[in-house]
PDB file of C-alpha atoms in Angstrom:
ATOM      1  CA  MET A   5      16.154  31.457  -4.216  1.00  0.00           C
ATOM      2  CA  SER A   6      13.140  30.369  -2.414  1.00  0.00           C
ATOM      3  CA  VAL A   7      10.204  28.166  -3.630  1.00  0.00           C
ATOM      4  CA  GLN A   8       6.795  29.580  -3.035  1.00  0.00           C
ATOM      5  CA  LEU A   9       4.696  26.651  -1.669  1.00  0.00           C
ATOM      6  CA  ASP A  10       1.358  28.287  -2.560  1.00  0.00           C
ATOM      7  CA  THR A  11       2.130  28.257  -6.258  1.00  0.00           C
ATOM      8  CA  GLY A  12       1.482  25.443  -8.562  1.00  0.00           C
ATOM      9  CA  ILE A  13       5.191  25.195  -9.538  1.00  0.00           C
ATOM     10  CA  GLY A  14       6.122  24.878  -5.788  1.00  0.00           C
ATOM     11  CA  LEU A  15       3.565  22.174  -5.147  1.00  0.00           C
ATOM     12  CA  LEU A  16       4.709  20.271  -8.287  1.00  0.00           C
ATOM     13  CA  THR A  17       8.351  20.490  -7.153  1.00  0.00           C
ATOM     14  CA  ILE A  18       7.418  18.980  -3.800  1.00  0.00           C
ATOM     15  CA  PHE A  19       5.494  16.248  -5.477  1.00  0.00           C
ATOM     16  CA  VAL A  20       8.296  15.356  -7.952  1.00  0.00           C
ATOM     17  CA  LEU A  21      10.857  15.275  -5.166  1.00  0.00           C
ATOM     18  CA  ALA A  22       8.607  13.114  -2.956  1.00  0.00           C
ATOM     19  CA  VAL A  23       8.170  10.715  -5.754  1.00  0.00           C
ATOM     20  CA  PHE A  24      11.984  10.380  -6.303  1.00  0.00           C
ATOM     21  CA  VAL A  25      12.635  10.057  -2.544  1.00  0.00           C
ATOM     22  CA  GLY A  26       9.783   7.449  -2.206  1.00  0.00           C
ATOM     23  CA  PHE A  27      11.055   5.320  -5.162  1.00  0.00           C
ATOM     24  CA  GLU A  28      14.604   5.278  -3.847  1.00  0.00           C
ATOM     25  CA  VAL A  29      13.580   4.369  -0.225  1.00  0.00           C
ATOM     26  CA  VAL A  30      11.199   1.580  -1.368  1.00  0.00           C
ATOM     27  CA  SER A  31      13.599   0.177  -3.982  1.00  0.00           C
ATOM     28  CA  LYS A  32      16.345  -0.157  -1.216  1.00  0.00           C
ATOM     29  CA  VAL A  33      14.136  -2.293   1.098  1.00  0.00           C
ATOM     30  CA  SER A  34      14.952  -5.999   1.335  1.00  0.00           C
ATOM     31  CA  THR A  35      12.336  -8.347   0.312  1.00  0.00           C
ATOM     32  CA  ILE A  36      11.856  -9.841   3.819  1.00  0.00           C
ATOM     33  CA  LEU A  37      10.627  -6.376   5.076  1.00  0.00           C
ATOM     34  CA  HIS A  38       7.954  -5.827   2.491  1.00  0.00           C
ATOM     35  CA  THR A  39       5.207  -7.432   4.548  1.00  0.00           C
ATOM     36  CA  PRO A  40       5.776  -5.480   7.643  1.00  0.00           C
ATOM     37  CA  LEU A  41       6.075  -2.224   5.691  1.00  0.00           C
ATOM     38  CA  MET A  42       2.872  -2.910   3.872  1.00  0.00           C
ATOM     39  CA  SER A  43       0.993  -3.433   7.237  1.00  0.00           C
ATOM     40  CA  GLY A  44       2.292   0.015   8.187  1.00  0.00           C
ATOM     41  CA  ALA A  45       1.221   1.552   5.042  1.00  0.00           C
ATOM     42  CA  ASN A  46      -2.248   0.003   5.389  1.00  0.00           C
ATOM     43  CA  ALA A  47      -2.542   1.648   8.830  1.00  0.00           C
ATOM     44  CA  ILE A  48      -1.528   5.028   7.297  1.00  0.00           C
ATOM     45  CA  HIS A  49      -4.160   4.608   4.481  1.00  0.00           C
ATOM     46  CA  GLY A  50      -6.725   3.985   7.252  1.00  0.00           C
ATOM     47  CA  VAL A  51      -5.939   7.282   8.836  1.00  0.00           C
ATOM     48  CA  VAL A  52      -6.003   9.032   5.467  1.00  0.00           C
ATOM     49  CA  LEU A  53      -9.380   7.443   4.773  1.00  0.00           C
ATOM     50  CA  VAL A  54     -10.817   8.673   8.081  1.00  0.00           C
ATOM     51  CA  GLY A  55      -9.570  12.257   7.238  1.00  0.00           C
ATOM     52  CA  ALA A  56     -11.040  12.060   3.763  1.00  0.00           C
ATOM     53  CA  ILE A  57     -14.396  11.076   5.369  1.00  0.00           C
ATOM     54  CA  LEU A  58     -14.214  13.855   7.950  1.00  0.00           C
ATOM     55  CA  ILE A  59     -13.336  16.588   5.388  1.00  0.00           C
ATOM     56  CA  THR A  60     -15.980  15.332   2.937  1.00  0.00           C
ATOM     57  CA  GLY A  61     -18.489  15.623   5.660  1.00  0.00           C
ATOM     58  CA  THR A  62     -17.912  19.408   6.134  1.00  0.00           C
ATOM     59  CA  VAL A  63     -18.034  20.429   2.464  1.00  0.00           C
ATOM     60  CA  THR A  64     -21.080  22.152   0.890  1.00  0.00           C
ATOM     61  CA  SER A  65     -20.526  22.375  -2.835  1.00  0.00           C
ATOM     62  CA  PRO A  66     -21.736  19.459  -4.964  1.00  0.00           C
ATOM     63  CA  VAL A  67     -18.230  19.462  -6.771  1.00  0.00           C
ATOM     64  CA  GLU A  68     -16.451  19.112  -3.422  1.00  0.00           C
ATOM     65  CA  ILE A  69     -18.774  16.279  -2.346  1.00  0.00           C
ATOM     66  CA  ALA A  70     -18.215  14.411  -5.654  1.00  0.00           C
ATOM     67  CA  LEU A  71     -14.423  14.867  -5.305  1.00  0.00           C
ATOM     68  CA  GLY A  72     -14.661  13.758  -1.641  1.00  0.00           C
ATOM     69  CA  LEU A  73     -16.618  10.681  -2.489  1.00  0.00           C
ATOM     70  CA  ILE A  74     -14.274   9.723  -5.266  1.00  0.00           C
ATOM     71  CA  ALA A  75     -11.365  10.101  -2.805  1.00  0.00           C
ATOM     72  CA  ILE A  76     -13.121   7.897  -0.190  1.00  0.00           C
ATOM     73  CA  VAL A  77     -13.829   5.162  -2.815  1.00  0.00           C
ATOM     74  CA  LEU A  78     -10.274   5.183  -4.119  1.00  0.00           C
ATOM     75  CA  GLY A  79      -8.781   5.242  -0.627  1.00  0.00           C
ATOM     76  CA  THR A  80     -11.026   2.334   0.404  1.00  0.00           C
ATOM     77  CA  VAL A  81      -9.993   0.232  -2.654  1.00  0.00           C
ATOM     78  CA  ASN A  82      -6.377   1.151  -1.981  1.00  0.00           C
ATOM     79  CA  MET A  83      -6.590   0.166   1.726  1.00  0.00           C
ATOM     80  CA  VAL A  84      -8.554  -3.105   1.138  1.00  0.00           C
ATOM     81  CA  GLY A  85      -6.209  -4.059  -1.646  1.00  0.00           C
ATOM     82  CA  GLY A  86      -3.206  -3.554   0.705  1.00  0.00           C
ATOM     83  CA  PHE A  87      -4.714  -5.815   3.336  1.00  0.00           C
ATOM     84  CA  VAL A  88      -5.526  -8.522   0.641  1.00  0.00           C
ATOM     85  CA  VAL A  89      -1.949  -8.455  -0.690  1.00  0.00           C
ATOM     86  CA  THR A  90      -0.505  -8.549   2.813  1.00  0.00           C
ATOM     87  CA  ASP A  91      -2.789 -11.499   3.733  1.00  0.00           C
ATOM     88  CA  ARG A  92      -1.652 -13.338   0.610  1.00  0.00           C
ATOM     89  CA  MET A  93       2.004 -12.719   1.397  1.00  0.00           C
ATOM     90  CA  LEU A  94       1.569 -13.862   5.104  1.00  0.00           C
ATOM     91  CA  GLY A  95      -0.237 -16.947   3.628  1.00  0.00           C
ATOM     92  CA  MET A  96       2.820 -17.698   1.477  1.00  0.00           C
ATOM     93  CA  PHE A  97       5.036 -17.626   4.627  1.00  0.00           C
ATOM     94  CA  ALA A  98       2.532 -19.954   6.384  1.00  0.00           C
ATOM     95  CA  ALA A  99       2.678 -22.424   3.495  1.00  0.00           C
ATOM     96  CA  ARG A 100       6.527 -22.508   3.753  1.00  0.00           C
ATOM     97  CA  ARG A 101       6.307 -23.333   7.518  1.00  0.00           C
ATOM     98  CA  GLY A 102       3.773 -26.139   6.736  1.00  0.00           C
ATOM     99  CA  GLU A 103       6.318 -27.875   4.308  1.00  0.00           C
ATOM    100  CA  ARG A 104       8.914 -28.186   7.038  1.00  0.00           C
ATOM    101  CA  GLY A 105       6.504 -30.186   9.191  1.00  0.00           C
ATOM    102  CA  PRO A 106       5.463 -33.881   8.846  1.00  0.00           C
ATOM    103  CA  ALA A 107       5.933 -35.529   5.443  1.00  0.00           C
ATOM    104  CA  ARG A 108       3.068 -35.068   3.164  1.00  0.00           C
ATOM    105  CA  GLU A 109       1.430 -37.632   0.990  1.00  0.00           C
ATOM    106  CA  PRO A 110       2.973 -37.465  -2.629  1.00  0.00           C
ATOM    107  CA  ARG A 111       0.648 -36.098  -5.304  1.00  0.00           C
ATOM    108  CA  GLU A 112      -0.452 -38.406  -8.153  1.00  0.00           C
ATOM    109  CA  GLY A 113       2.036 -38.419 -10.977  1.00  0.00           C
ATOM    110  CA  THR A 114       5.065 -37.579  -8.846  1.00  0.00           C
ATOM    111  CA  ASP A 115       8.019 -39.894  -8.156  1.00  0.00           C
ATOM    112  CA  ARG A 116       7.988 -39.644  -4.464  1.00  0.00           C
TER     113      ARG A 116
END
């Protein structure tokens, strides 16, 4: 039995399998590796965004242009959001390193 890739069922089968494999792979990654993996994912999103821009530039139908612009906007939001989250995570690591340094002044209301 072979799956025809040009049919809707074949494409849906590949999509569902990709979702399951992606979920299993990502759920098995340790917490310490999430920041480097997000940086790699952001790079891939950048390549996808460039591809969406190039493809949208070659279309002629108004529907294709609208879909391309929607894809570009959503891809941009996804990429920028990934960089913001990565920056926040790296900031959390930097704050931890700062706590190991010289002693800080105690805040008001604390017993230190």
